[in-house]
């Protein structure tokens, strides 16, 4: 069973930066993709970014493009989300995901079979 462990969440001031980390262990998801979603209070879960290991390509949501970036180490089964110029609207629980999404589902929750427990990020104004 694949386990995803996130770290790096916490409190950050508006305009600041934060790095989230995620490591996969305990199983295999076929080296498909790993990524990030978030869920803000009272809102639906939202796609942020993903890395497709098979083609070495990254995908970033338009809503965070230019402020967030994703990187990773396939050998370590680890990914990172670098967040910059954060605002209170970035306050959410951030989830690491892994799976083998087809291209049309790369930004969909259903594309990922494995989810972490989530790490909360709070941006103070």
PDB file of C-alpha atoms in Angstrom:
ATOM      1  CA  UNK A   1       0.000   0.000   0.000  1.00  0.00           C
ATOM      2  CA  UNK A   2       1.454   3.328  -1.066  1.00  0.00           C
ATOM      3  CA  UNK A   3       1.797   5.840   1.723  1.00  0.00           C
ATOM      4  CA  UNK A   4       2.314   9.524   1.073  1.00  0.00           C
ATOM      5  CA  UNK A   5       3.755  11.688   3.804  1.00  0.00           C
ATOM      6  CA  UNK A   6       3.576  15.461   3.501  1.00  0.00           C
ATOM      7  CA  UNK A   7       5.603  17.938   5.501  1.00  0.00           C
ATOM      8  CA  UNK A   8       6.398  21.620   5.537  1.00  0.00           C
ATOM      9  CA  UNK A   9       3.012  23.120   6.215  1.00  0.00           C
ATOM     10  CA  UNK A  10       2.461  25.796   8.820  1.00  0.00           C
ATOM     11  CA  UNK A  11       1.938  29.494   9.305  1.00  0.00           C
ATOM     12  CA  UNK A  12       3.373  31.983   6.838  1.00  0.00           C
ATOM     13  CA  UNK A  13       2.878  35.700   6.393  1.00  0.00           C
ATOM     14  CA  UNK A  14       1.361  37.268   3.319  1.00  0.00           C
ATOM     15  CA  UNK A  15       4.004  37.685   0.656  1.00  0.00           C
ATOM     16  CA  UNK A  16       6.176  34.968   2.107  1.00  0.00           C
ATOM     17  CA  UNK A  17       7.337  31.627   0.769  1.00  0.00           C
ATOM     18  CA  UNK A  18       6.953  28.030   1.835  1.00  0.00           C
ATOM     19  CA  UNK A  19       8.112  24.640   0.607  1.00  0.00           C
ATOM     20  CA  UNK A  20       6.012  21.546   0.987  1.00  0.00           C
ATOM     21  CA  UNK A  21       7.532  18.093   0.678  1.00  0.00           C
ATOM     22  CA  UNK A  22       6.024  14.704   0.008  1.00  0.00           C
ATOM     23  CA  UNK A  23       7.602  11.276   0.072  1.00  0.00           C
ATOM     24  CA  UNK A  24       6.044   8.047  -1.163  1.00  0.00           C
ATOM     25  CA  UNK A  25       6.732   4.734   0.510  1.00  0.00           C
ATOM     26  CA  UNK A  26       5.386   1.260   1.037  1.00  0.00           C
ATOM     27  CA  UNK A  27       4.454   0.330  -2.478  1.00  0.00           C
ATOM     28  CA  UNK A  28       4.471   1.201  -6.145  1.00  0.00           C
ATOM     29  CA  UNK A  29       2.175   3.255  -8.317  1.00  0.00           C
ATOM     30  CA  UNK A  30       3.989   2.343 -11.466  1.00  0.00           C
ATOM     31  CA  UNK A  31       5.991   5.519 -11.634  1.00  0.00           C
ATOM     32  CA  UNK A  32       3.059   7.421 -13.074  1.00  0.00           C
ATOM     33  CA  UNK A  33       2.634  10.822 -11.521  1.00  0.00           C
ATOM     34  CA  UNK A  34       2.830  12.667  -8.220  1.00  0.00           C
ATOM     35  CA  UNK A  35       1.264  15.982  -7.497  1.00  0.00           C
ATOM     36  CA  UNK A  36      -0.559  18.389  -5.229  1.00  0.00           C
ATOM     37  CA  UNK A  37      -4.142  19.403  -4.576  1.00  0.00           C
ATOM     38  CA  UNK A  38      -5.507  21.733  -1.926  1.00  0.00           C
ATOM     39  CA  UNK A  39      -8.798  22.378  -0.205  1.00  0.00           C
ATOM     40  CA  UNK A  40      -9.584  25.739   1.285  1.00  0.00           C
ATOM     41  CA  UNK A  41     -12.250  26.134   3.977  1.00  0.00           C
ATOM     42  CA  UNK A  42     -15.698  25.897   2.430  1.00  0.00           C
ATOM     43  CA  UNK A  43     -14.340  25.201  -1.049  1.00  0.00           C
ATOM     44  CA  UNK A  44     -13.893  22.186  -3.281  1.00  0.00           C
ATOM     45  CA  UNK A  45     -10.607  20.402  -3.580  1.00  0.00           C
ATOM     46  CA  UNK A  46      -8.466  22.038  -6.261  1.00  0.00           C
ATOM     47  CA  UNK A  47      -5.693  20.756  -8.525  1.00  0.00           C
ATOM     48  CA  UNK A  48      -2.389  22.626  -8.178  1.00  0.00           C
ATOM     49  CA  UNK A  49       0.433  20.784  -9.894  1.00  0.00           C
ATOM     50  CA  UNK A  50       1.742  17.407 -10.917  1.00  0.00           C
ATOM     51  CA  UNK A  51       4.802  15.694 -12.365  1.00  0.00           C
ATOM     52  CA  UNK A  52       4.402  12.872 -14.861  1.00  0.00           C
ATOM     53  CA  UNK A  53       7.524  10.838 -14.260  1.00  0.00           C
ATOM     54  CA  UNK A  54       7.152   8.833 -17.466  1.00  0.00           C
ATOM     55  CA  UNK A  55       7.573  11.876 -19.693  1.00  0.00           C
ATOM     56  CA  UNK A  56       9.346  14.181 -17.260  1.00  0.00           C
ATOM     57  CA  UNK A  57       6.705  16.860 -17.658  1.00  0.00           C
ATOM     58  CA  UNK A  58       5.081  19.143 -15.108  1.00  0.00           C
ATOM     59  CA  UNK A  59       1.597  20.639 -15.097  1.00  0.00           C
ATOM     60  CA  UNK A  60       0.622  23.719 -13.089  1.00  0.00           C
ATOM     61  CA  UNK A  61      -2.833  25.134 -12.484  1.00  0.00           C
ATOM     62  CA  UNK A  62      -3.368  28.546 -14.038  1.00  0.00           C
ATOM     63  CA  UNK A  63      -4.553  29.845 -10.670  1.00  0.00           C
ATOM     64  CA  UNK A  64      -1.079  29.460  -9.152  1.00  0.00           C
ATOM     65  CA  UNK A  65       1.173  29.606 -12.195  1.00  0.00           C
ATOM     66  CA  UNK A  66       4.012  32.043 -11.663  1.00  0.00           C
ATOM     67  CA  UNK A  67       3.828  31.721  -7.874  1.00  0.00           C
ATOM     68  CA  UNK A  68       3.946  27.966  -7.269  1.00  0.00           C
ATOM     69  CA  UNK A  69       6.299  25.428  -8.806  1.00  0.00           C
ATOM     70  CA  UNK A  70       6.670  21.680  -8.524  1.00  0.00           C
ATOM     71  CA  UNK A  71       9.831  19.644  -8.576  1.00  0.00           C
ATOM     72  CA  UNK A  72      10.805  16.166  -7.566  1.00  0.00           C
ATOM     73  CA  UNK A  73      13.224  13.300  -7.406  1.00  0.00           C
ATOM     74  CA  UNK A  74      11.910  10.153  -9.051  1.00  0.00           C
ATOM     75  CA  UNK A  75      14.595   7.984  -7.487  1.00  0.00           C
ATOM     76  CA  UNK A  76      13.446   9.100  -4.040  1.00  0.00           C
ATOM     77  CA  UNK A  77       9.761   9.113  -4.957  1.00  0.00           C
ATOM     78  CA  UNK A  78       9.643  12.612  -3.537  1.00  0.00           C
ATOM     79  CA  UNK A  79       8.105  15.839  -4.753  1.00  0.00           C
ATOM     80  CA  UNK A  80       8.132  19.421  -3.577  1.00  0.00           C
ATOM     81  CA  UNK A  81       5.801  22.360  -3.929  1.00  0.00           C
ATOM     82  CA  UNK A  82       7.488  25.731  -3.747  1.00  0.00           C
ATOM     83  CA  UNK A  83       5.028  28.460  -2.913  1.00  0.00           C
ATOM     84  CA  UNK A  84       5.887  32.133  -3.177  1.00  0.00           C
ATOM     85  CA  UNK A  85       4.094  35.486  -2.783  1.00  0.00           C
ATOM     86  CA  UNK A  86       1.406  33.713  -0.810  1.00  0.00           C
ATOM     87  CA  UNK A  87      -1.857  35.406   0.130  1.00  0.00           C
ATOM     88  CA  UNK A  88      -4.585  34.537   2.637  1.00  0.00           C
ATOM     89  CA  UNK A  89      -6.419  32.893  -0.285  1.00  0.00           C
ATOM     90  CA  UNK A  90      -3.709  30.226  -0.266  1.00  0.00           C
ATOM     91  CA  UNK A  91      -4.825  29.111   3.185  1.00  0.00           C
ATOM     92  CA  UNK A  92      -5.852  25.475   2.782  1.00  0.00           C
ATOM     93  CA  UNK A  93      -5.005  21.888   3.503  1.00  0.00           C
ATOM     94  CA  UNK A  94      -2.501  20.717   0.912  1.00  0.00           C
ATOM     95  CA  UNK A  95      -2.625  17.109  -0.237  1.00  0.00           C
ATOM     96  CA  UNK A  96       0.036  15.047  -1.954  1.00  0.00           C
ATOM     97  CA  UNK A  97      -1.255  12.584  -4.535  1.00  0.00           C
ATOM     98  CA  UNK A  98       0.151   9.739  -6.591  1.00  0.00           C
ATOM     99  CA  UNK A  99      -1.182   7.505  -9.300  1.00  0.00           C
ATOM    100  CA  UNK A 100      -1.288   6.774 -12.981  1.00  0.00           C
ATOM    101  CA  UNK A 101      -3.629   9.378 -14.451  1.00  0.00           C
ATOM    102  CA  UNK A 102      -4.300   9.419 -18.158  1.00  0.00           C
ATOM    103  CA  UNK A 103      -3.634  12.758 -19.795  1.00  0.00           C
ATOM    104  CA  UNK A 104      -7.278  13.821 -19.725  1.00  0.00           C
ATOM    105  CA  UNK A 105      -7.463  13.240 -15.961  1.00  0.00           C
ATOM    106  CA  UNK A 106      -4.149  14.758 -14.960  1.00  0.00           C
ATOM    107  CA  UNK A 107      -5.969  17.623 -13.222  1.00  0.00           C
ATOM    108  CA  UNK A 108      -8.757  15.505 -11.756  1.00  0.00           C
ATOM    109  CA  UNK A 109      -9.026  14.004  -8.297  1.00  0.00           C
ATOM    110  CA  UNK A 110     -10.097  10.730  -9.870  1.00  0.00           C
ATOM    111  CA  UNK A 111      -6.786  10.450 -11.670  1.00  0.00           C
ATOM    112  CA  UNK A 112      -4.957   9.646  -8.441  1.00  0.00           C
ATOM    113  CA  UNK A 113      -5.435   6.503  -6.386  1.00  0.00           C
ATOM    114  CA  UNK A 114      -3.234   7.534  -3.493  1.00  0.00           C
ATOM    115  CA  UNK A 115      -3.637  10.526  -1.205  1.00  0.00           C
ATOM    116  CA  UNK A 116      -1.708  11.824   1.745  1.00  0.00           C
ATOM    117  CA  UNK A 117      -3.322  12.960   4.980  1.00  0.00           C
ATOM    118  CA  UNK A 118      -2.783  16.589   4.088  1.00  0.00           C
ATOM    119  CA  UNK A 119      -0.716  19.342   5.614  1.00  0.00           C
ATOM    120  CA  UNK A 120      -2.328  22.644   6.608  1.00  0.00           C
ATOM    121  CA  UNK A 121      -1.022  25.976   5.398  1.00  0.00           C
ATOM    122  CA  UNK A 122      -2.240  29.188   6.976  1.00  0.00           C
ATOM    123  CA  UNK A 123      -1.347  32.547   5.498  1.00  0.00           C
ATOM    124  CA  UNK A 124      -1.714  35.438   7.888  1.00  0.00           C
ATOM    125  CA  UNK A 125      -2.630  38.886   6.646  1.00  0.00           C
TER     126      UNK A 125
END
